[in-house]
């Protein structure tokens, strides 16, 4: 839509005359995406002056978007009360659904069995993985399977895990030239990858290949994990910041080339920014891997990033987004604090430095003070009244 709809002169003129147009990057403000996404990207959402959602759409060609924004502009001028009523009703419906979702309950062991049945039902016995196309790696499910195998010893859990990891390692979802996993594949058999590489996905998959390799005594899985860490450090780690970039851009023509042809071209550029939550995950995963693989260089990188994250929090400049220019004005999310806390606890367990535990305690207190819902329980995803 950037090159077509949003670049259309008539659309631009009408938007600038009748609306306050605000562009939001999902990576920078995932909290806004979760509130206003209407079913995909790009989303064009229409809000009241108080942030109430009154409507929106995903991809629209110029003439259709122009018709829609004209209708909203006319309604706002001639029947504003109805628009505000719609926004209030939609908000109340979402609030009711949210309250229903967080209704109090009891955590029971039987829940593990129920979830495991869902996982088994979604298993693709022919191709490995879960569900049909598009096929996503789903590292959290692999971690759950790893847990089930370790705790139950059931052979079929190991079989599901092995089939999935083997299929991924031999399929097109893995870049067997430079390392790293692509985001997903269009086909259930792990063919036709979408060539973007995400930091969080690769960290989680490297961890699962490493842990499964140790548990199942598969050195090839451990080697895949090592190659994935190598890729992340060589292509996504920015030592000047320091931190890992959030992703590496999709470039299908480049990734279709063999190794010799790729040398003649520039690699796809990584994201310009680092994100606090995924870098907290990176610290946690790398510290664990450093111990299991006996690789002190992984620990050195992890602790360097942890120092960066923690120093931002101590100085009051902790931000969801940062780069070699420093922190941004994107407010920290609950997940940023949660992964910083996890990273500090991992560092406490993996190093003799006793200060990490004290810092973890301080961060946990900040999480309660900033994000805890005193009335309804649970934690908000972002502090109240954070700037857009």
mmCIF file of N, CA and C in Angstrom, residues 225-274:
data_model
loop_
_atom_site.group_PDB
_atom_site.id
_atom_site.type_symbol
_atom_site.label_atom_id
_atom_site.label_comp_id
_atom_site.label_asym_id
_atom_site.label_seq_id
_atom_site.Cartn_x
_atom_site.Cartn_y
_atom_site.Cartn_z
ATOM 1 N N UNK A 225 22.028 -26.197 15.976
ATOM 2 C CA UNK A 225 21.947 -25.110 16.959
ATOM 3 C C UNK A 225 23.185 -24.223 16.884
ATOM 4 N N UNK A 226 24.358 -24.835 16.810
ATOM 5 C CA UNK A 226 25.603 -24.063 16.728
ATOM 6 C C UNK A 226 25.629 -23.181 15.480
ATOM 7 N N UNK A 227 25.203 -23.740 14.359
ATOM 8 C CA UNK A 227 25.199 -22.972 13.116
ATOM 9 C C UNK A 227 24.199 -21.822 13.173
ATOM 10 N N UNK A 228 23.101 -22.035 13.887
ATOM 11 C CA UNK A 228 22.109 -20.967 14.028
ATOM 12 C C UNK A 228 22.655 -19.841 14.896
ATOM 13 N N UNK A 229 23.326 -20.200 15.987
ATOM 14 C CA UNK A 229 23.965 -19.170 16.818
ATOM 15 C C UNK A 229 25.027 -18.417 16.012
ATOM 16 N N UNK A 230 25.785 -19.159 15.205
ATOM 17 C CA UNK A 230 26.824 -18.540 14.370
ATOM 18 C C UNK A 230 26.199 -17.532 13.405
ATOM 19 N N UNK A 231 25.102 -17.928 12.782
ATOM 20 C CA UNK A 231 24.405 -17.011 11.874
ATOM 21 C C UNK A 231 23.953 -15.757 12.611
ATOM 22 N N UNK A 232 23.338 -15.921 13.767
ATOM 23 C CA UNK A 232 22.821 -14.772 14.518
ATOM 24 C C UNK A 232 23.935 -13.799 14.878
ATOM 25 N N UNK A 233 25.067 -14.329 15.302
ATOM 26 C CA UNK A 233 26.173 -13.466 15.719
ATOM 27 C C UNK A 233 26.806 -12.763 14.517
ATOM 28 N N UNK A 234 26.956 -13.476 13.408
ATOM 29 C CA UNK A 234 27.617 -12.899 12.240
ATOM 30 C C UNK A 234 26.739 -11.895 11.494
ATOM 31 N N UNK A 235 25.432 -12.122 11.460
ATOM 32 C CA UNK A 235 24.584 -11.309 10.590
ATOM 33 C C UNK A 235 23.560 -10.440 11.316
ATOM 34 N N UNK A 236 23.273 -10.719 12.572
ATOM 35 C CA UNK A 236 22.247 -9.930 13.252
ATOM 36 C C UNK A 236 22.743 -9.241 14.515
ATOM 37 N N UNK A 237 23.966 -9.542 14.942
ATOM 38 C CA UNK A 237 24.500 -8.917 16.153
ATOM 39 C C UNK A 237 25.221 -7.627 15.811
ATOM 40 N N UNK A 238 24.871 -6.573 16.507
ATOM 41 C CA UNK A 238 25.510 -5.265 16.347
ATOM 42 C C UNK A 238 26.324 -4.991 17.605
ATOM 43 N N UNK A 239 27.626 -5.144 17.503
ATOM 44 C CA UNK A 239 28.485 -4.986 18.679
ATOM 45 C C UNK A 239 28.585 -3.537 19.121
ATOM 46 N N UNK A 240 28.259 -2.602 18.245
ATOM 47 C CA UNK A 240 28.333 -1.190 18.612
ATOM 48 C C UNK A 240 27.188 -0.765 19.511
ATOM 49 N N UNK A 241 26.072 -1.468 19.469
ATOM 50 C CA UNK A 241 24.901 -1.030 20.247
ATOM 51 C C UNK A 241 25.032 -1.313 21.735
ATOM 52 N N UNK A 242 25.335 -2.475 22.240
ATOM 53 C CA UNK A 242 25.322 -3.776 21.604
ATOM 54 C C UNK A 242 23.937 -4.416 21.698
ATOM 55 N N UNK A 243 23.633 -5.263 20.725
ATOM 56 C CA UNK A 243 22.358 -5.954 20.728
ATOM 57 C C UNK A 243 22.122 -6.646 19.404
ATOM 58 N N UNK A 244 21.141 -7.534 19.391
ATOM 59 C CA UNK A 244 20.749 -8.219 18.169
ATOM 60 C C UNK A 244 19.644 -7.430 17.476
ATOM 61 N N UNK A 245 19.757 -7.301 16.161
ATOM 62 C CA UNK A 245 18.689 -6.682 15.382
ATOM 63 C C UNK A 245 17.463 -7.598 15.380
ATOM 64 N N UNK A 246 16.304 -7.019 15.144
ATOM 65 C CA UNK A 246 15.071 -7.788 15.289
ATOM 66 C C UNK A 246 14.801 -8.793 14.199
ATOM 67 N N UNK A 247 15.297 -8.548 12.990
ATOM 68 C CA UNK A 247 15.005 -9.440 11.871
ATOM 69 C C UNK A 247 15.977 -9.157 10.738
ATOM 70 N N UNK A 248 15.957 -10.041 9.748
ATOM 71 C CA UNK A 248 16.710 -9.816 8.516
ATOM 72 C C UNK A 248 15.727 -9.896 7.355
ATOM 73 N N UNK A 249 15.764 -8.909 6.478
ATOM 74 C CA UNK A 249 14.745 -8.749 5.455
ATOM 75 C C UNK A 249 14.650 -9.894 4.470
ATOM 76 N N UNK A 250 13.445 -10.086 3.952
ATOM 77 C CA UNK A 250 13.184 -11.110 2.942
ATOM 78 C C UNK A 250 13.706 -10.642 1.583
ATOM 79 N N UNK A 251 14.455 -11.522 0.913
ATOM 80 C CA UNK A 251 14.955 -11.230 -0.429
ATOM 81 C C UNK A 251 14.995 -12.557 -1.177
ATOM 82 N N UNK A 252 13.886 -12.903 -1.809
ATOM 83 C CA UNK A 252 13.733 -14.229 -2.409
ATOM 84 C C UNK A 252 14.776 -14.497 -3.486
ATOM 85 N N UNK A 253 15.116 -13.503 -4.302
ATOM 86 C CA UNK A 253 16.101 -13.713 -5.366
ATOM 87 C C UNK A 253 17.459 -14.081 -4.783
ATOM 88 N N UNK A 254 17.839 -13.401 -3.704
ATOM 89 C CA UNK A 254 19.132 -13.682 -3.080
ATOM 90 C C UNK A 254 19.167 -15.096 -2.514
ATOM 91 N N UNK A 255 18.149 -15.469 -1.769
ATOM 92 C CA UNK A 255 18.169 -16.770 -1.100
ATOM 93 C C UNK A 255 17.960 -17.941 -2.056
ATOM 94 N N UNK A 256 17.533 -17.663 -3.299
ATOM 95 C CA UNK A 256 17.413 -18.720 -4.300
ATOM 96 C C UNK A 256 18.766 -19.061 -4.923
ATOM 97 N N UNK A 257 19.784 -18.227 -4.689
ATOM 98 C CA UNK A 257 21.104 -18.446 -5.270
ATOM 99 C C UNK A 257 21.884 -19.489 -4.486
ATOM 100 N N UNK A 258 22.879 -20.100 -5.167
ATOM 101 C CA UNK A 258 23.781 -20.994 -4.456
ATOM 102 C C UNK A 258 24.860 -20.162 -3.764
ATOM 103 N N UNK A 259 25.740 -20.842 -3.045
ATOM 104 C CA UNK A 259 26.721 -20.139 -2.217
ATOM 105 C C UNK A 259 27.644 -19.248 -3.047
ATOM 106 N N UNK A 260 28.100 -19.738 -4.188
ATOM 107 C CA UNK A 260 29.032 -18.943 -4.999
ATOM 108 C C UNK A 260 28.354 -17.710 -5.585
ATOM 109 N N UNK A 261 27.105 -17.847 -5.993
ATOM 110 C CA UNK A 261 26.382 -16.706 -6.563
ATOM 111 C C UNK A 261 26.092 -15.647 -5.506
ATOM 112 N N UNK A 262 25.817 -16.085 -4.295
ATOM 113 C CA UNK A 262 25.518 -15.121 -3.233
ATOM 114 C C UNK A 262 26.699 -14.201 -2.950
ATOM 115 N N UNK A 263 27.912 -14.699 -3.164
ATOM 116 C CA UNK A 263 29.097 -13.898 -2.873
ATOM 117 C C UNK A 263 29.175 -12.649 -3.747
ATOM 118 N N UNK A 264 28.488 -12.655 -4.865
ATOM 119 C CA UNK A 264 28.511 -11.519 -5.785
ATOM 120 C C UNK A 264 27.490 -10.448 -5.418
ATOM 121 N N UNK A 265 26.672 -10.730 -4.413
ATOM 122 C CA UNK A 265 25.592 -9.808 -4.061
ATOM 123 C C UNK A 265 25.677 -9.412 -2.588
ATOM 124 N N UNK A 266 25.083 -8.293 -2.269
ATOM 125 C CA UNK A 266 25.017 -7.829 -0.884
ATOM 126 C C UNK A 266 23.924 -8.591 -0.145
ATOM 127 N N UNK A 267 24.224 -9.017 1.049
ATOM 128 C CA UNK A 267 23.229 -9.723 1.857
ATOM 129 C C UNK A 267 22.030 -8.824 2.160
ATOM 130 N N UNK A 268 20.861 -9.418 2.341
ATOM 131 C CA UNK A 268 19.710 -8.626 2.792
ATOM 132 C C UNK A 268 20.031 -7.927 4.106
ATOM 133 N N UNK A 269 19.620 -6.691 4.219
ATOM 134 C CA UNK A 269 19.935 -5.899 5.402
ATOM 135 C C UNK A 269 19.100 -6.342 6.602
ATOM 136 N N UNK A 270 19.710 -6.368 7.780
ATOM 137 C CA UNK A 270 18.912 -6.607 8.988
ATOM 138 C C UNK A 270 18.143 -5.357 9.387
ATOM 139 N N UNK A 271 17.191 -5.545 10.255
ATOM 140 C CA UNK A 271 16.436 -4.434 10.837
ATOM 141 C C UNK A 271 17.419 -3.404 11.398
ATOM 142 N N UNK A 272 17.050 -2.148 11.349
ATOM 143 C CA UNK A 272 17.918 -1.092 11.877
ATOM 144 C C UNK A 272 17.895 -1.031 13.396
ATOM 145 N N UNK A 273 16.920 -1.710 14.017
ATOM 146 C CA UNK A 273 16.698 -1.544 15.447
ATOM 147 C C UNK A 273 16.825 -2.860 16.212
ATOM 148 N N UNK A 274 17.071 -2.695 17.505
ATOM 149 C CA UNK A 274 17.063 -3.803 18.454
ATOM 150 C C UNK A 274 15.851 -3.629 19.371
#
